[in-house]
Amino acid sequence: MGKQFAIIGLGRFGSSIAKALYDLNYDVMAIDLDSERIQENINTVTHAVQADTTDEVALKSLGISNFNVVVVAIGQNIQASILTTLILKEMGIKTVVVKAQNKLHAKVLYKIGATKVIFPERDMGVRVAHNLVTPNILDFIELSDEYSIVEIISSEGMANKTLIELNVRARFGVNIMALKNKSYINVAPSANDIIRKGDIMVLIGHNKDLRKFEDFVMNGK
Ligand code: ATP
């Protein structure tokens, strides 16, 4: 049996997650208070159920305790989001991912055991900003306030050089975790591996060091 996901709250965020997981062939149960939202999503999930997830009895009757991962994507109603998360954690659901409205909401969610709290608008804003400044950046994951993972396209000047020649770790303090292209991925590049034209580098490091490296890739400095 593969992973089973339940998505609570079918706003734009919740319904996108539900559809994406369903398209990846996972079992997805979608839950919303609003029957119109259920109708809108009925063809893009495995089961769509109308329920108030702040009602413990209702949640239990849906068999939600069998789900590996539950995403709480209730937006505006912070109280409903917190109550739902609390009930899910008390039921023993291991992974509960919750969308937060603000920092205080996030703090409460972590205190009651949320596995991961996300701020979709903020995260997308940060991503777009990075992409505007450095078009070579394809993706960006914040690990903490200080450390991130970025995917960046190598520059022309880097092509056909080995990692030891570029000496990225010593010069910039960042690590190349993977090199990838349309046709291959190298998840443990060694010092003698060559960067080919158009290779995407997956880097991890301190934000300050990553920025220096981004400048180097952009300007050849
Ligand atoms: P988005 O930005 O993702 O579109 P949003 O932040 O505007 O979403 P809302 O529309 O406020 O979020 O909430 C998302 C969904 O959560 C709504 O469809 C709403 O009906 C549902 N919801 C709210 N409270 C509950 C609840 N107690 N039980 C189940 N679903 C709920």
PDB file of C-alpha atoms and ligand atoms in Angstrom:
ATOM      1  CA  MET A   1       0.000   0.000   0.000  1.00  0.00           C
ATOM      2  CA  GLY A   2       1.407   3.362  -1.031  1.00  0.00           C
ATOM      3  CA  LYS A   3       1.314   6.539   0.968  1.00  0.00           C
ATOM      4  CA  GLN A   4      -2.119   7.931   1.664  1.00  0.00           C
ATOM      5  CA  PHE A   5      -2.740  11.629   1.979  1.00  0.00           C
ATOM      6  CA  ALA A   6      -5.603  13.619   3.436  1.00  0.00           C
ATOM      7  CA  ILE A   7      -5.995  17.275   2.585  1.00  0.00           C
ATOM      8  CA  ILE A   8      -8.214  19.412   4.782  1.00  0.00           C
ATOM      9  CA  GLY A   9      -9.391  22.726   3.335  1.00  0.00           C
ATOM     10  CA  LEU A  10      -9.831  23.049  -0.409  1.00  0.00           C
ATOM     11  CA  GLY A  11      -8.900  26.666  -1.065  1.00  0.00           C
ATOM     12  CA  ARG A  12      -6.429  27.350  -3.871  1.00  0.00           C
ATOM     13  CA  PHE A  13      -3.535  25.931  -1.861  1.00  0.00           C
ATOM     14  CA  GLY A  14      -5.221  22.785  -0.523  1.00  0.00           C
ATOM     15  CA  SER A  15      -6.861  21.895  -3.825  1.00  0.00           C
ATOM     16  CA  SER A  16      -3.554  22.315  -5.714  1.00  0.00           C
ATOM     17  CA  ILE A  17      -1.811  19.933  -3.317  1.00  0.00           C
ATOM     18  CA  ALA A  18      -4.667  17.441  -3.549  1.00  0.00           C
ATOM     19  CA  LYS A  19      -4.701  17.476  -7.351  1.00  0.00           C
ATOM     20  CA  ALA A  20      -0.912  17.258  -7.655  1.00  0.00           C
ATOM     21  CA  LEU A  21      -0.791  14.202  -5.366  1.00  0.00           C
ATOM     22  CA  TYR A  22      -3.697  12.578  -7.194  1.00  0.00           C
ATOM     23  CA  ASP A  23      -1.949  13.189 -10.547  1.00  0.00           C
ATOM     24  CA  LEU A  24       1.083  11.423  -9.063  1.00  0.00           C
ATOM     25  CA  ASN A  25      -1.209   8.405  -8.474  1.00  0.00           C
ATOM     26  CA  TYR A  26      -1.475   8.706  -4.703  1.00  0.00           C
ATOM     27  CA  ASP A  27      -4.626   8.032  -2.753  1.00  0.00           C
ATOM     28  CA  VAL A  28      -6.007  11.408  -1.730  1.00  0.00           C
ATOM     29  CA  MET A  29      -8.911  12.127   0.578  1.00  0.00           C
ATOM     30  CA  ALA A  30     -10.009  15.761   0.446  1.00  0.00           C
ATOM     31  CA  ILE A  31     -12.133  17.234   3.216  1.00  0.00           C
ATOM     32  CA  ASP A  32     -13.926  20.565   3.369  1.00  0.00           C
ATOM     33  CA  LEU A  33     -16.771  22.107   5.305  1.00  0.00           C
ATOM     34  CA  ASP A  34     -18.194  23.667   2.180  1.00  0.00           C
ATOM     35  CA  SER A  35     -20.125  21.377  -0.162  1.00  0.00           C
ATOM     36  CA  GLU A  36     -19.393  23.640  -3.149  1.00  0.00           C
ATOM     37  CA  ARG A  37     -15.670  23.128  -2.635  1.00  0.00           C
ATOM     38  CA  ILE A  38     -16.307  19.379  -2.511  1.00  0.00           C
ATOM     39  CA  GLN A  39     -18.140  19.524  -5.840  1.00  0.00           C
ATOM     40  CA  GLU A  40     -15.324  21.556  -7.422  1.00  0.00           C
ATOM     41  CA  ASN A  41     -12.714  18.986  -6.435  1.00  0.00           C
ATOM     42  CA  ILE A  42     -14.625  15.742  -6.793  1.00  0.00           C
ATOM     43  CA  ASN A  43     -12.906  14.680 -10.046  1.00  0.00           C
ATOM     44  CA  THR A  44      -9.355  15.464  -9.009  1.00  0.00           C
ATOM     45  CA  VAL A  45      -9.108  13.408  -5.794  1.00  0.00           C
ATOM     46  CA  THR A  46      -9.836   9.819  -4.745  1.00  0.00           C
ATOM     47  CA  HIS A  47     -12.530  10.746  -2.206  1.00  0.00           C
ATOM     48  CA  ALA A  48     -13.977  14.155  -1.434  1.00  0.00           C
ATOM     49  CA  VAL A  49     -15.871  14.382   1.817  1.00  0.00           C
ATOM     50  CA  GLN A  50     -17.823  17.172   3.447  1.00  0.00           C
ATOM     51  CA  ALA A  51     -17.029  17.482   7.155  1.00  0.00           C
ATOM     52  CA  ASP A  52     -16.153  19.949   9.877  1.00  0.00           C
ATOM     53  CA  THR A  53     -12.695  18.852  10.950  1.00  0.00           C
ATOM     54  CA  THR A  54     -12.949  20.646  14.289  1.00  0.00           C
ATOM     55  CA  ASP A  55     -15.483  17.956  15.184  1.00  0.00           C
ATOM     56  CA  GLU A  56     -13.454  15.093  16.625  1.00  0.00           C
ATOM     57  CA  VAL A  57     -16.192  12.510  16.137  1.00  0.00           C
ATOM     58  CA  ALA A  58     -16.638  13.467  12.495  1.00  0.00           C
ATOM     59  CA  LEU A  59     -12.890  13.277  11.849  1.00  0.00           C
ATOM     60  CA  LYS A  60     -12.630   9.849  13.479  1.00  0.00           C
ATOM     61  CA  SER A  61     -15.531   8.504  11.483  1.00  0.00           C
ATOM     62  CA  LEU A  62     -13.641   9.328   8.268  1.00  0.00           C
ATOM     63  CA  GLY A  63     -10.933   6.863   9.251  1.00  0.00           C
ATOM     64  CA  ILE A  64      -8.350   9.600   9.113  1.00  0.00           C
ATOM     65  CA  SER A  65      -6.074   7.781  11.539  1.00  0.00           C
ATOM     66  CA  ASN A  66      -5.080   5.464   8.655  1.00  0.00           C
ATOM     67  CA  PHE A  67      -3.484   8.308   6.723  1.00  0.00           C
ATOM     68  CA  ASN A  68       0.289   8.750   6.717  1.00  0.00           C
ATOM     69  CA  VAL A  69       0.250  12.443   5.982  1.00  0.00           C
ATOM     70  CA  VAL A  70      -2.424  15.033   6.620  1.00  0.00           C
ATOM     71  CA  VAL A  71      -2.197  18.567   5.262  1.00  0.00           C
ATOM     72  CA  VAL A  72      -4.250  21.220   7.046  1.00  0.00           C
ATOM     73  CA  ALA A  73      -4.817  23.958   4.464  1.00  0.00           C
ATOM     74  CA  ILE A  74      -7.523  25.850   6.308  1.00  0.00           C
ATOM     75  CA  GLY A  75      -6.752  29.491   5.623  1.00  0.00           C
ATOM     76  CA  GLN A  76      -8.513  32.368   7.311  1.00  0.00           C
ATOM     77  CA  ASN A  77     -10.008  30.498  10.229  1.00  0.00           C
ATOM     78  CA  ILE A  78      -7.025  30.212  12.563  1.00  0.00           C
ATOM     79  CA  GLN A  79      -9.098  28.670  15.325  1.00  0.00           C
ATOM     80  CA  ALA A  80     -10.318  25.865  13.043  1.00  0.00           C
ATOM     81  CA  SER A  81      -6.767  25.276  11.823  1.00  0.00           C
ATOM     82  CA  ILE A  82      -5.416  24.958  15.379  1.00  0.00           C
ATOM     83  CA  LEU A  83      -8.244  22.749  16.632  1.00  0.00           C
ATOM     84  CA  THR A  84      -7.984  20.465  13.612  1.00  0.00           C
ATOM     85  CA  THR A  85      -4.224  20.125  14.037  1.00  0.00           C
ATOM     86  CA  LEU A  86      -4.577  19.359  17.733  1.00  0.00           C
ATOM     87  CA  ILE A  87      -7.175  16.651  17.107  1.00  0.00           C
ATOM     88  CA  LEU A  88      -5.017  15.068  14.388  1.00  0.00           C
ATOM     89  CA  LYS A  89      -1.941  14.996  16.632  1.00  0.00           C
ATOM     90  CA  GLU A  90      -3.963  13.551  19.527  1.00  0.00           C
ATOM     91  CA  MET A  91      -5.203  10.844  17.183  1.00  0.00           C
ATOM     92  CA  GLY A  92      -1.581   9.922  16.581  1.00  0.00           C
ATOM     93  CA  ILE A  93      -1.126  11.077  12.966  1.00  0.00           C
ATOM     94  CA  LYS A  94       2.605  11.239  12.524  1.00  0.00           C
ATOM     95  CA  THR A  95       3.003  13.832   9.804  1.00  0.00           C
ATOM     96  CA  VAL A  96       0.746  16.863   9.970  1.00  0.00           C
ATOM     97  CA  VAL A  97       1.698  19.720   7.638  1.00  0.00           C
ATOM     98  CA  VAL A  98      -0.148  22.974   8.281  1.00  0.00           C
ATOM     99  CA  LYS A  99      -0.519  26.234   6.425  1.00  0.00           C
ATOM    100  CA  ALA A 100      -0.108  29.213   8.752  1.00  0.00           C
ATOM    101  CA  GLN A 101      -1.406  32.772   8.489  1.00  0.00           C
ATOM    102  CA  ASN A 102       1.263  34.434  10.583  1.00  0.00           C
ATOM    103  CA  LYS A 103       4.176  33.839  12.956  1.00  0.00           C
ATOM    104  CA  LEU A 104       2.079  33.490  16.084  1.00  0.00           C
ATOM    105  CA  HIS A 105      -0.195  30.977  14.394  1.00  0.00           C
ATOM    106  CA  ALA A 106       2.914  29.028  13.341  1.00  0.00           C
ATOM    107  CA  LYS A 107       4.278  29.097  16.892  1.00  0.00           C
ATOM    108  CA  VAL A 108       1.074  27.635  18.301  1.00  0.00           C
ATOM    109  CA  LEU A 109       1.036  24.958  15.593  1.00  0.00           C
ATOM    110  CA  TYR A 110       4.578  23.842  16.427  1.00  0.00           C
ATOM    111  CA  LYS A 111       3.726  23.810  20.170  1.00  0.00           C
ATOM    112  CA  ILE A 112       0.848  21.418  19.594  1.00  0.00           C
ATOM    113  CA  GLY A 113       2.996  19.110  17.491  1.00  0.00           C
ATOM    114  CA  ALA A 114       2.653  20.134  13.838  1.00  0.00           C
ATOM    115  CA  THR A 115       5.418  18.426  11.865  1.00  0.00           C
ATOM    116  CA  LYS A 116       5.906  21.294   9.445  1.00  0.00           C
ATOM    117  CA  VAL A 117       4.344  24.716   9.138  1.00  0.00           C
ATOM    118  CA  ILE A 118       4.290  26.460   5.792  1.00  0.00           C
ATOM    119  CA  PHE A 119       3.644  29.994   4.585  1.00  0.00           C
ATOM    120  CA  PRO A 120       2.884  29.484   0.888  1.00  0.00           C
ATOM    121  CA  GLU A 121       2.579  33.159  -0.052  1.00  0.00           C
ATOM    122  CA  ARG A 122       5.729  34.169   1.785  1.00  0.00           C
ATOM    123  CA  ASP A 123       7.730  31.217   0.423  1.00  0.00           C
ATOM    124  CA  MET A 124       6.624  31.886  -3.136  1.00  0.00           C
ATOM    125  CA  GLY A 125       7.416  35.577  -2.701  1.00  0.00           C
ATOM    126  CA  VAL A 126      10.969  34.771  -1.592  1.00  0.00           C
ATOM    127  CA  ARG A 127      11.349  32.396  -4.529  1.00  0.00           C
ATOM    128  CA  VAL A 128      10.128  34.918  -7.074  1.00  0.00           C
ATOM    129  CA  ALA A 129      12.413  37.610  -5.604  1.00  0.00           C
ATOM    130  CA  HIS A 130      15.459  35.353  -5.941  1.00  0.00           C
ATOM    131  CA  ASN A 131      14.486  34.460  -9.451  1.00  0.00           C
ATOM    132  CA  LEU A 132      14.094  38.129 -10.404  1.00  0.00           C
ATOM    133  CA  VAL A 133      17.530  38.985  -9.083  1.00  0.00           C
ATOM    134  CA  THR A 134      19.235  35.885 -10.435  1.00  0.00           C
ATOM    135  CA  PRO A 135      17.425  34.352 -13.399  1.00  0.00           C
ATOM    136  CA  ASN A 136      19.828  31.394 -13.281  1.00  0.00           C
ATOM    137  CA  ILE A 137      18.219  30.280 -10.023  1.00  0.00           C
ATOM    138  CA  LEU A 138      15.650  27.595 -10.701  1.00  0.00           C
ATOM    139  CA  ASP A 139      14.633  26.663  -7.214  1.00  0.00           C
ATOM    140  CA  PHE A 140      15.268  27.683  -3.681  1.00  0.00           C
ATOM    141  CA  ILE A 141      14.544  25.906  -0.397  1.00  0.00           C
ATOM    142  CA  GLU A 142      15.053  27.697   2.911  1.00  0.00           C
ATOM    143  CA  LEU A 143      16.392  25.180   5.455  1.00  0.00           C
ATOM    144  CA  SER A 144      16.538  27.723   8.268  1.00  0.00           C
ATOM    145  CA  ASP A 145      16.947  31.485   8.587  1.00  0.00           C
ATOM    146  CA  GLU A 146      20.581  31.096   7.597  1.00  0.00           C
ATOM    147  CA  TYR A 147      20.939  28.046   5.370  1.00  0.00           C
ATOM    148  CA  SER A 148      19.367  27.148   2.033  1.00  0.00           C
ATOM    149  CA  ILE A 149      19.517  24.792  -0.890  1.00  0.00           C
ATOM    150  CA  VAL A 150      19.508  26.368  -4.361  1.00  0.00           C
ATOM    151  CA  GLU A 151      19.367  24.991  -7.858  1.00  0.00           C
ATOM    152  CA  ILE A 152      21.287  27.121 -10.271  1.00  0.00           C
ATOM    153  CA  ILE A 153      22.282  26.776 -13.911  1.00  0.00           C
ATOM    154  CA  SER A 154      26.036  26.761 -14.433  1.00  0.00           C
ATOM    155  CA  SER A 155      27.542  29.572 -16.469  1.00  0.00           C
ATOM    156  CA  GLU A 156      29.343  29.224 -19.802  1.00  0.00           C
ATOM    157  CA  GLY A 157      32.631  29.915 -18.057  1.00  0.00           C
ATOM    158  CA  MET A 158      32.165  26.928 -15.758  1.00  0.00           C
ATOM    159  CA  ALA A 159      31.630  24.427 -18.565  1.00  0.00           C
ATOM    160  CA  ASN A 160      34.190  21.650 -18.954  1.00  0.00           C
ATOM    161  CA  LYS A 161      35.872  22.411 -15.645  1.00  0.00           C
ATOM    162  CA  THR A 162      36.211  19.866 -12.866  1.00  0.00           C
ATOM    163  CA  LEU A 163      34.874  20.605  -9.406  1.00  0.00           C
ATOM    164  CA  ILE A 164      38.412  20.720  -8.087  1.00  0.00           C
ATOM    165  CA  GLU A 165      39.319  23.365 -10.670  1.00  0.00           C
ATOM    166  CA  LEU A 166      36.349  25.461  -9.657  1.00  0.00           C
ATOM    167  CA  ASN A 167      37.150  24.818  -6.006  1.00  0.00           C
ATOM    168  CA  VAL A 168      33.722  26.026  -4.949  1.00  0.00           C
ATOM    169  CA  ARG A 169      33.890  24.761  -1.389  1.00  0.00           C
ATOM    170  CA  ALA A 170      37.148  26.505  -0.527  1.00  0.00           C
ATOM    171  CA  ARG A 171      36.375  29.700  -2.447  1.00  0.00           C
ATOM    172  CA  PHE A 172      32.741  30.181  -1.482  1.00  0.00           C
ATOM    173  CA  GLY A 173      32.086  27.811   1.418  1.00  0.00           C
ATOM    174  CA  VAL A 174      29.184  26.123  -0.384  1.00  0.00           C
ATOM    175  CA  ASN A 175      28.825  22.462  -1.276  1.00  0.00           C
ATOM    176  CA  ILE A 176      27.659  21.054  -4.591  1.00  0.00           C
ATOM    177  CA  MET A 177      25.305  18.236  -3.611  1.00  0.00           C
ATOM    178  CA  ALA A 178      24.278  17.185  -7.103  1.00  0.00           C
ATOM    179  CA  LEU A 179      24.749  17.941 -10.774  1.00  0.00           C
ATOM    180  CA  LYS A 180      21.939  17.322 -13.176  1.00  0.00           C
ATOM    181  CA  ASN A 181      20.969  17.708 -16.753  1.00  0.00           C
ATOM    182  CA  LYS A 182      18.043  16.544 -18.880  1.00  0.00           C
ATOM    183  CA  SER A 183      19.629  13.143 -19.328  1.00  0.00           C
ATOM    184  CA  TYR A 184      21.430  12.421 -16.058  1.00  0.00           C
ATOM    185  CA  ILE A 185      21.757  13.193 -12.382  1.00  0.00           C
ATOM    186  CA  ASN A 186      24.914  12.805 -10.352  1.00  0.00           C
ATOM    187  CA  VAL A 187      23.940  12.836  -6.679  1.00  0.00           C
ATOM    188  CA  ALA A 188      27.429  12.486  -5.238  1.00  0.00           C
ATOM    189  CA  PRO A 189      29.748  14.485  -7.471  1.00  0.00           C
ATOM    190  CA  SER A 190      33.436  13.941  -6.816  1.00  0.00           C
ATOM    191  CA  ALA A 191      36.324  16.367  -7.220  1.00  0.00           C
ATOM    192  CA  ASN A 192      37.192  15.156 -10.713  1.00  0.00           C
ATOM    193  CA  ASP A 193      33.688  15.299 -12.148  1.00  0.00           C
ATOM    194  CA  ILE A 194      33.261  17.790 -14.959  1.00  0.00           C
ATOM    195  CA  ILE A 195      30.544  20.420 -15.165  1.00  0.00           C
ATOM    196  CA  ARG A 196      29.003  20.325 -18.613  1.00  0.00           C
ATOM    197  CA  LYS A 197      27.351  23.186 -20.431  1.00  0.00           C
ATOM    198  CA  GLY A 198      23.881  23.820 -19.034  1.00  0.00           C
ATOM    199  CA  ASP A 199      24.332  21.555 -16.006  1.00  0.00           C
ATOM    200  CA  ILE A 200      22.169  22.427 -13.053  1.00  0.00           C
ATOM    201  CA  MET A 201      24.050  22.558  -9.766  1.00  0.00           C
ATOM    202  CA  VAL A 202      22.256  21.776  -6.515  1.00  0.00           C
ATOM    203  CA  LEU A 203      24.066  23.679  -3.776  1.00  0.00           C
ATOM    204  CA  ILE A 204      23.786  23.870  -0.039  1.00  0.00           C
ATOM    205  CA  GLY A 205      25.282  26.565   2.134  1.00  0.00           C
ATOM    206  CA  HIS A 206      24.949  29.679   4.222  1.00  0.00           C
ATOM    207  CA  ASN A 207      22.765  32.286   2.514  1.00  0.00           C
ATOM    208  CA  LYS A 208      25.611  34.795   2.534  1.00  0.00           C
ATOM    209  CA  ASP A 209      27.961  32.324   0.808  1.00  0.00           C
ATOM    210  CA  LEU A 210      25.299  31.210  -1.646  1.00  0.00           C
ATOM    211  CA  ARG A 211      24.758  34.833  -2.634  1.00  0.00           C
ATOM    212  CA  LYS A 212      28.467  35.278  -3.308  1.00  0.00           C
ATOM    213  CA  PHE A 213      28.433  32.169  -5.435  1.00  0.00           C
ATOM    214  CA  GLU A 214      25.321  33.366  -7.306  1.00  0.00           C
ATOM    215  CA  ASP A 215      27.172  36.614  -8.126  1.00  0.00           C
ATOM    216  CA  PHE A 216      30.102  34.589  -9.378  1.00  0.00           C
ATOM    217  CA  VAL A 217      27.858  32.514 -11.650  1.00  0.00           C
ATOM    218  CA  MET A 218      26.027  35.594 -12.931  1.00  0.00           C
ATOM    219  CA  ASN A 219      29.005  37.839 -13.505  1.00  0.00           C
ATOM    220  CA  GLY A 220      31.843  35.406 -13.775  1.00  0.00           C
ATOM    221  CA  LYS A 221      33.454  37.157 -10.789  1.00  0.00           C
TER     222      LYS A 221
HETATM  223  P1  ATP B   1      -6.192  29.741  -0.348  1.00  0.00           P
HETATM  224  O1  ATP B   1      -5.299  30.920  -0.170  1.00  0.00           O
HETATM  225  O2  ATP B   1      -5.480  28.428  -0.349  1.00  0.00           O
HETATM  226  O3  ATP B   1      -7.193  29.848  -1.453  1.00  0.00           O
HETATM  227  P2  ATP B   1      -7.512  30.637   2.011  1.00  0.00           P
HETATM  228  O4  ATP B   1      -6.354  30.977   2.872  1.00  0.00           O
HETATM  229  O5  ATP B   1      -8.349  31.724   1.415  1.00  0.00           O
HETATM  230  O6  ATP B   1      -7.064  29.606   0.949  1.00  0.00           O
HETATM  231  P3  ATP B   1      -9.892  29.614   3.117  1.00  0.00           P
HETATM  232  O7  ATP B   1     -10.669  29.715   1.866  1.00  0.00           O
HETATM  233  O8  ATP B   1     -10.152  30.498   4.272  1.00  0.00           O
HETATM  234  O9  ATP B   1      -8.380  29.648   2.817  1.00  0.00           O
HETATM  235  O10 ATP B   1      -9.966  28.115   3.687  1.00  0.00           O
HETATM  236  C1  ATP B   1      -9.675  27.027   2.908  1.00  0.00           C
HETATM  237  C2  ATP B   1     -10.794  26.019   3.003  1.00  0.00           C
HETATM  238  O11 ATP B   1     -10.868  25.494   4.324  1.00  0.00           O
HETATM  239  C3  ATP B   1     -12.178  26.573   2.662  1.00  0.00           C
HETATM  240  O12 ATP B   1     -12.673  25.905   1.527  1.00  0.00           O
HETATM  241  C4  ATP B   1     -12.992  26.293   3.914  1.00  0.00           C
HETATM  242  O13 ATP B   1     -14.322  25.868   3.601  1.00  0.00           O
HETATM  243  C5  ATP B   1     -12.201  25.175   4.589  1.00  0.00           C
HETATM  244  N1  ATP B   1     -12.487  25.088   6.021  1.00  0.00           N
HETATM  245  C6  ATP B   1     -12.521  26.113   6.909  1.00  0.00           C
HETATM  246  N2  ATP B   1     -12.843  25.661   8.131  1.00  0.00           N
HETATM  247  C7  ATP B   1     -13.001  24.318   8.037  1.00  0.00           C
HETATM  248  C8  ATP B   1     -13.348  23.275   8.929  1.00  0.00           C
HETATM  249  N3  ATP B   1     -13.589  23.524  10.224  1.00  0.00           N
HETATM  250  N4  ATP B   1     -13.428  22.010   8.471  1.00  0.00           N
HETATM  251  C9  ATP B   1     -13.198  21.751   7.171  1.00  0.00           C
HETATM  252  N5  ATP B   1     -12.874  22.674   6.270  1.00  0.00           N
HETATM  253  C10 ATP B   1     -12.785  23.944   6.672  1.00  0.00           C
END
